[in-house]
């Protein structure tokens, strides 16, 4: 199973919280708002700042701001900031790992097509898309839970 690490999932949550407000936000505030432990939020903020997804502001009114609009931050950007290059197998371009049979493998280089397709797909989904209920899976017709979900309430 292909699975992103928890830090990436949390990074999407933190960036989502930041995208709802254009004010400077501190790590403690983001931790309180998201329910993610403050040391983890700080680690995420450092990674996102190093990859130019957010801006760090020092001083008494300091904190963090998105460096660009949520529409301009892709899921691929977030993954690369928290996990490094998108590489599905050890033999794809940009992978940090090396396979023991890489020199004789018949599949060498062929994983690049798959890796490129996945990376391209992740580039088409923005943070704004992740935050939008409209982009979620369509609700079934005539479902009594639709009204509650569309209003942002949890169904009973």
PDB file of C-alpha atoms in Angstrom:
ATOM      1  CA  UNK A   1       0.000   0.000   0.000  1.00  0.00           C
ATOM      2  CA  UNK A   2       1.217   3.461  -0.865  1.00  0.00           C
ATOM      3  CA  UNK A   3       0.806   5.592   2.208  1.00  0.00           C
ATOM      4  CA  UNK A   4       1.827   9.088   3.193  1.00  0.00           C
ATOM      5  CA  UNK A   5       3.267   9.579   6.647  1.00  0.00           C
ATOM      6  CA  UNK A   6       1.306  11.214   9.452  1.00  0.00           C
ATOM      7  CA  UNK A   7       3.442  14.353   9.305  1.00  0.00           C
ATOM      8  CA  UNK A   8       2.225  14.996   5.749  1.00  0.00           C
ATOM      9  CA  UNK A   9      -1.375  14.516   6.806  1.00  0.00           C
ATOM     10  CA  UNK A  10      -0.858  16.942   9.684  1.00  0.00           C
ATOM     11  CA  UNK A  11       0.861  19.427   7.342  1.00  0.00           C
ATOM     12  CA  UNK A  12      -2.291  19.526   5.199  1.00  0.00           C
ATOM     13  CA  UNK A  13      -4.353  20.185   8.346  1.00  0.00           C
ATOM     14  CA  UNK A  14      -2.015  22.976   9.517  1.00  0.00           C
ATOM     15  CA  UNK A  15      -1.905  24.596   6.073  1.00  0.00           C
ATOM     16  CA  UNK A  16      -5.680  24.293   5.860  1.00  0.00           C
ATOM     17  CA  UNK A  17      -6.057  26.144   9.154  1.00  0.00           C
ATOM     18  CA  UNK A  18      -3.667  28.812   7.909  1.00  0.00           C
ATOM     19  CA  UNK A  19      -5.536  29.175   4.621  1.00  0.00           C
ATOM     20  CA  UNK A  20      -8.772  30.120   6.386  1.00  0.00           C
ATOM     21  CA  UNK A  21      -7.239  33.264   7.809  1.00  0.00           C
ATOM     22  CA  UNK A  22      -4.779  35.812   6.429  1.00  0.00           C
ATOM     23  CA  UNK A  23      -3.464  36.766   9.870  1.00  0.00           C
ATOM     24  CA  UNK A  24      -0.102  35.776  11.301  1.00  0.00           C
ATOM     25  CA  UNK A  25      -0.456  32.561  13.316  1.00  0.00           C
ATOM     26  CA  UNK A  26       1.821  31.151  15.990  1.00  0.00           C
ATOM     27  CA  UNK A  27       2.722  27.513  16.535  1.00  0.00           C
ATOM     28  CA  UNK A  28       0.837  27.401  19.878  1.00  0.00           C
ATOM     29  CA  UNK A  29      -2.270  28.872  18.249  1.00  0.00           C
ATOM     30  CA  UNK A  30      -2.110  26.375  15.361  1.00  0.00           C
ATOM     31  CA  UNK A  31      -1.597  23.524  17.813  1.00  0.00           C
ATOM     32  CA  UNK A  32      -4.638  24.592  19.806  1.00  0.00           C
ATOM     33  CA  UNK A  33      -6.741  25.137  16.669  1.00  0.00           C
ATOM     34  CA  UNK A  34      -5.848  21.824  15.007  1.00  0.00           C
ATOM     35  CA  UNK A  35      -5.426  19.582  18.041  1.00  0.00           C
ATOM     36  CA  UNK A  36      -1.956  18.574  16.837  1.00  0.00           C
ATOM     37  CA  UNK A  37       0.750  18.617  19.552  1.00  0.00           C
ATOM     38  CA  UNK A  38       2.814  21.811  19.497  1.00  0.00           C
ATOM     39  CA  UNK A  39       6.200  20.088  18.953  1.00  0.00           C
ATOM     40  CA  UNK A  40       4.744  18.408  15.862  1.00  0.00           C
ATOM     41  CA  UNK A  41       3.265  21.697  14.604  1.00  0.00           C
ATOM     42  CA  UNK A  42       6.660  23.374  15.080  1.00  0.00           C
ATOM     43  CA  UNK A  43       8.386  20.600  13.128  1.00  0.00           C
ATOM     44  CA  UNK A  44       5.838  20.946  10.319  1.00  0.00           C
ATOM     45  CA  UNK A  45       6.178  24.740  10.246  1.00  0.00           C
ATOM     46  CA  UNK A  46       9.963  24.445   9.962  1.00  0.00           C
ATOM     47  CA  UNK A  47       9.679  22.028   7.035  1.00  0.00           C
ATOM     48  CA  UNK A  48       7.062  24.143   5.266  1.00  0.00           C
ATOM     49  CA  UNK A  49       9.146  27.276   5.782  1.00  0.00           C
ATOM     50  CA  UNK A  50      12.285  25.614   4.348  1.00  0.00           C
ATOM     51  CA  UNK A  51      10.296  24.741   1.219  1.00  0.00           C
ATOM     52  CA  UNK A  52       8.837  28.247   0.804  1.00  0.00           C
ATOM     53  CA  UNK A  53       5.220  27.254   1.434  1.00  0.00           C
ATOM     54  CA  UNK A  54       4.965  29.574   4.429  1.00  0.00           C
ATOM     55  CA  UNK A  55       6.778  32.677   5.629  1.00  0.00           C
ATOM     56  CA  UNK A  56       8.175  33.000   9.134  1.00  0.00           C
ATOM     57  CA  UNK A  57       7.881  36.407  10.779  1.00  0.00           C
ATOM     58  CA  UNK A  58       9.990  37.205  13.815  1.00  0.00           C
ATOM     59  CA  UNK A  59       9.287  39.575  16.657  1.00  0.00           C
ATOM     60  CA  UNK A  60       6.532  40.279  19.155  1.00  0.00           C
ATOM     61  CA  UNK A  61       3.781  39.943  16.549  1.00  0.00           C
ATOM     62  CA  UNK A  62       5.598  37.148  14.768  1.00  0.00           C
ATOM     63  CA  UNK A  63       4.362  33.829  13.551  1.00  0.00           C
ATOM     64  CA  UNK A  64       3.647  32.240  10.200  1.00  0.00           C
ATOM     65  CA  UNK A  65       1.731  33.118   7.036  1.00  0.00           C
ATOM     66  CA  UNK A  66       1.098  31.230   3.820  1.00  0.00           C
ATOM     67  CA  UNK A  67       3.652  32.292   1.225  1.00  0.00           C
ATOM     68  CA  UNK A  68       1.090  31.939  -1.577  1.00  0.00           C
ATOM     69  CA  UNK A  69      -2.604  31.315  -2.072  1.00  0.00           C
ATOM     70  CA  UNK A  70      -4.078  27.916  -1.212  1.00  0.00           C
ATOM     71  CA  UNK A  71      -4.871  27.522  -4.925  1.00  0.00           C
ATOM     72  CA  UNK A  72      -1.147  27.745  -5.656  1.00  0.00           C
ATOM     73  CA  UNK A  73      -0.011  25.085  -3.160  1.00  0.00           C
ATOM     74  CA  UNK A  74      -0.320  21.567  -4.522  1.00  0.00           C
ATOM     75  CA  UNK A  75      -0.511  18.331  -2.597  1.00  0.00           C
ATOM     76  CA  UNK A  76       2.764  17.428  -4.333  1.00  0.00           C
ATOM     77  CA  UNK A  77       4.370  20.561  -2.827  1.00  0.00           C
ATOM     78  CA  UNK A  78       3.259  19.511   0.656  1.00  0.00           C
ATOM     79  CA  UNK A  79       4.476  15.927   0.227  1.00  0.00           C
ATOM     80  CA  UNK A  80       7.860  17.098  -1.030  1.00  0.00           C
ATOM     81  CA  UNK A  81       8.207  19.509   1.916  1.00  0.00           C
ATOM     82  CA  UNK A  82       7.505  16.816   4.508  1.00  0.00           C
ATOM     83  CA  UNK A  83       8.737  13.601   2.888  1.00  0.00           C
ATOM     84  CA  UNK A  84      11.170  14.611   0.154  1.00  0.00           C
ATOM     85  CA  UNK A  85      10.963  13.751  -3.529  1.00  0.00           C
ATOM     86  CA  UNK A  86       7.978  11.726  -4.696  1.00  0.00           C
ATOM     87  CA  UNK A  87       9.458   8.322  -5.475  1.00  0.00           C
ATOM     88  CA  UNK A  88       7.323   5.186  -5.592  1.00  0.00           C
ATOM     89  CA  UNK A  89      10.235   2.800  -6.067  1.00  0.00           C
ATOM     90  CA  UNK A  90      13.953   2.873  -5.356  1.00  0.00           C
ATOM     91  CA  UNK A  91      14.843   3.009  -9.057  1.00  0.00           C
ATOM     92  CA  UNK A  92      12.919   6.137 -10.045  1.00  0.00           C
ATOM     93  CA  UNK A  93      14.689   9.384 -10.849  1.00  0.00           C
ATOM     94  CA  UNK A  94      15.168  11.420  -7.685  1.00  0.00           C
ATOM     95  CA  UNK A  95      14.887   8.490  -5.247  1.00  0.00           C
ATOM     96  CA  UNK A  96      17.267   8.523  -2.295  1.00  0.00           C
ATOM     97  CA  UNK A  97      17.289   4.730  -1.920  1.00  0.00           C
ATOM     98  CA  UNK A  98      19.063   2.266  -4.146  1.00  0.00           C
ATOM     99  CA  UNK A  99      17.848  -1.218  -4.997  1.00  0.00           C
ATOM    100  CA  UNK A 100      20.181  -4.207  -4.574  1.00  0.00           C
ATOM    101  CA  UNK A 101      19.356  -5.553  -8.057  1.00  0.00           C
ATOM    102  CA  UNK A 102      19.193  -2.174  -9.767  1.00  0.00           C
ATOM    103  CA  UNK A 103      22.018  -2.914 -12.216  1.00  0.00           C
ATOM    104  CA  UNK A 104      20.338  -6.046 -13.633  1.00  0.00           C
ATOM    105  CA  UNK A 105      16.644  -5.235 -13.164  1.00  0.00           C
ATOM    106  CA  UNK A 106      14.489  -5.388 -16.292  1.00  0.00           C
ATOM    107  CA  UNK A 107      12.100  -2.805 -14.784  1.00  0.00           C
ATOM    108  CA  UNK A 108      14.833  -0.209 -14.200  1.00  0.00           C
ATOM    109  CA  UNK A 109      13.584   3.130 -15.427  1.00  0.00           C
ATOM    110  CA  UNK A 110      10.091   1.858 -16.237  1.00  0.00           C
ATOM    111  CA  UNK A 111       8.795   2.946 -12.832  1.00  0.00           C
ATOM    112  CA  UNK A 112       9.499   6.525 -13.910  1.00  0.00           C
ATOM    113  CA  UNK A 113       6.319   6.521 -16.024  1.00  0.00           C
ATOM    114  CA  UNK A 114       4.217   5.482 -13.034  1.00  0.00           C
ATOM    115  CA  UNK A 115       6.025   7.864 -10.704  1.00  0.00           C
ATOM    116  CA  UNK A 116       5.555  10.762 -13.133  1.00  0.00           C
ATOM    117  CA  UNK A 117       1.835   9.997 -13.510  1.00  0.00           C
ATOM    118  CA  UNK A 118       1.322   9.947  -9.726  1.00  0.00           C
ATOM    119  CA  UNK A 119       3.389  13.119  -9.185  1.00  0.00           C
ATOM    120  CA  UNK A 120       1.504  14.894 -11.990  1.00  0.00           C
ATOM    121  CA  UNK A 121      -1.836  13.880 -10.453  1.00  0.00           C
ATOM    122  CA  UNK A 122      -0.739  15.193  -7.043  1.00  0.00           C
ATOM    123  CA  UNK A 123       0.262  18.493  -8.668  1.00  0.00           C
ATOM    124  CA  UNK A 124      -3.305  18.959  -9.960  1.00  0.00           C
ATOM    125  CA  UNK A 125      -4.847  18.893  -6.465  1.00  0.00           C
ATOM    126  CA  UNK A 126      -4.395  22.116  -4.529  1.00  0.00           C
ATOM    127  CA  UNK A 127      -4.671  22.902  -0.847  1.00  0.00           C
ATOM    128  CA  UNK A 128      -7.816  24.862  -1.753  1.00  0.00           C
ATOM    129  CA  UNK A 129      -9.254  21.700  -3.323  1.00  0.00           C
ATOM    130  CA  UNK A 130      -8.509  19.773  -0.133  1.00  0.00           C
ATOM    131  CA  UNK A 131     -10.305  22.420   1.916  1.00  0.00           C
ATOM    132  CA  UNK A 132     -13.377  22.596  -0.316  1.00  0.00           C
ATOM    133  CA  UNK A 133     -16.409  20.490   0.461  1.00  0.00           C
ATOM    134  CA  UNK A 134     -17.548  20.978  -3.132  1.00  0.00           C
ATOM    135  CA  UNK A 135     -14.647  18.860  -4.386  1.00  0.00           C
ATOM    136  CA  UNK A 136     -15.475  15.955  -2.092  1.00  0.00           C
ATOM    137  CA  UNK A 137     -17.197  12.870  -3.403  1.00  0.00           C
ATOM    138  CA  UNK A 138     -20.743  13.671  -4.529  1.00  0.00           C
ATOM    139  CA  UNK A 139     -23.456  12.889  -2.024  1.00  0.00           C
ATOM    140  CA  UNK A 140     -26.052  10.281  -3.028  1.00  0.00           C
ATOM    141  CA  UNK A 141     -29.395  11.712  -4.139  1.00  0.00           C
ATOM    142  CA  UNK A 142     -32.295  11.733  -1.629  1.00  0.00           C
ATOM    143  CA  UNK A 143     -30.037  11.098   1.375  1.00  0.00           C
ATOM    144  CA  UNK A 144     -31.333  12.724   4.611  1.00  0.00           C
ATOM    145  CA  UNK A 145     -27.717  13.320   5.712  1.00  0.00           C
ATOM    146  CA  UNK A 146     -27.011  15.591   2.723  1.00  0.00           C
ATOM    147  CA  UNK A 147     -28.431  18.730   4.339  1.00  0.00           C
ATOM    148  CA  UNK A 148     -26.425  18.203   7.534  1.00  0.00           C
ATOM    149  CA  UNK A 149     -23.204  17.520   5.629  1.00  0.00           C
ATOM    150  CA  UNK A 150     -23.642  20.468   3.283  1.00  0.00           C
ATOM    151  CA  UNK A 151     -24.203  22.788   6.246  1.00  0.00           C
ATOM    152  CA  UNK A 152     -20.990  21.518   7.871  1.00  0.00           C
ATOM    153  CA  UNK A 153     -22.744  19.607  10.646  1.00  0.00           C
ATOM    154  CA  UNK A 154     -21.972  16.032  11.487  1.00  0.00           C
ATOM    155  CA  UNK A 155     -24.713  13.542  10.544  1.00  0.00           C
ATOM    156  CA  UNK A 156     -26.438  11.705  13.377  1.00  0.00           C
TER     157      UNK A 156
END
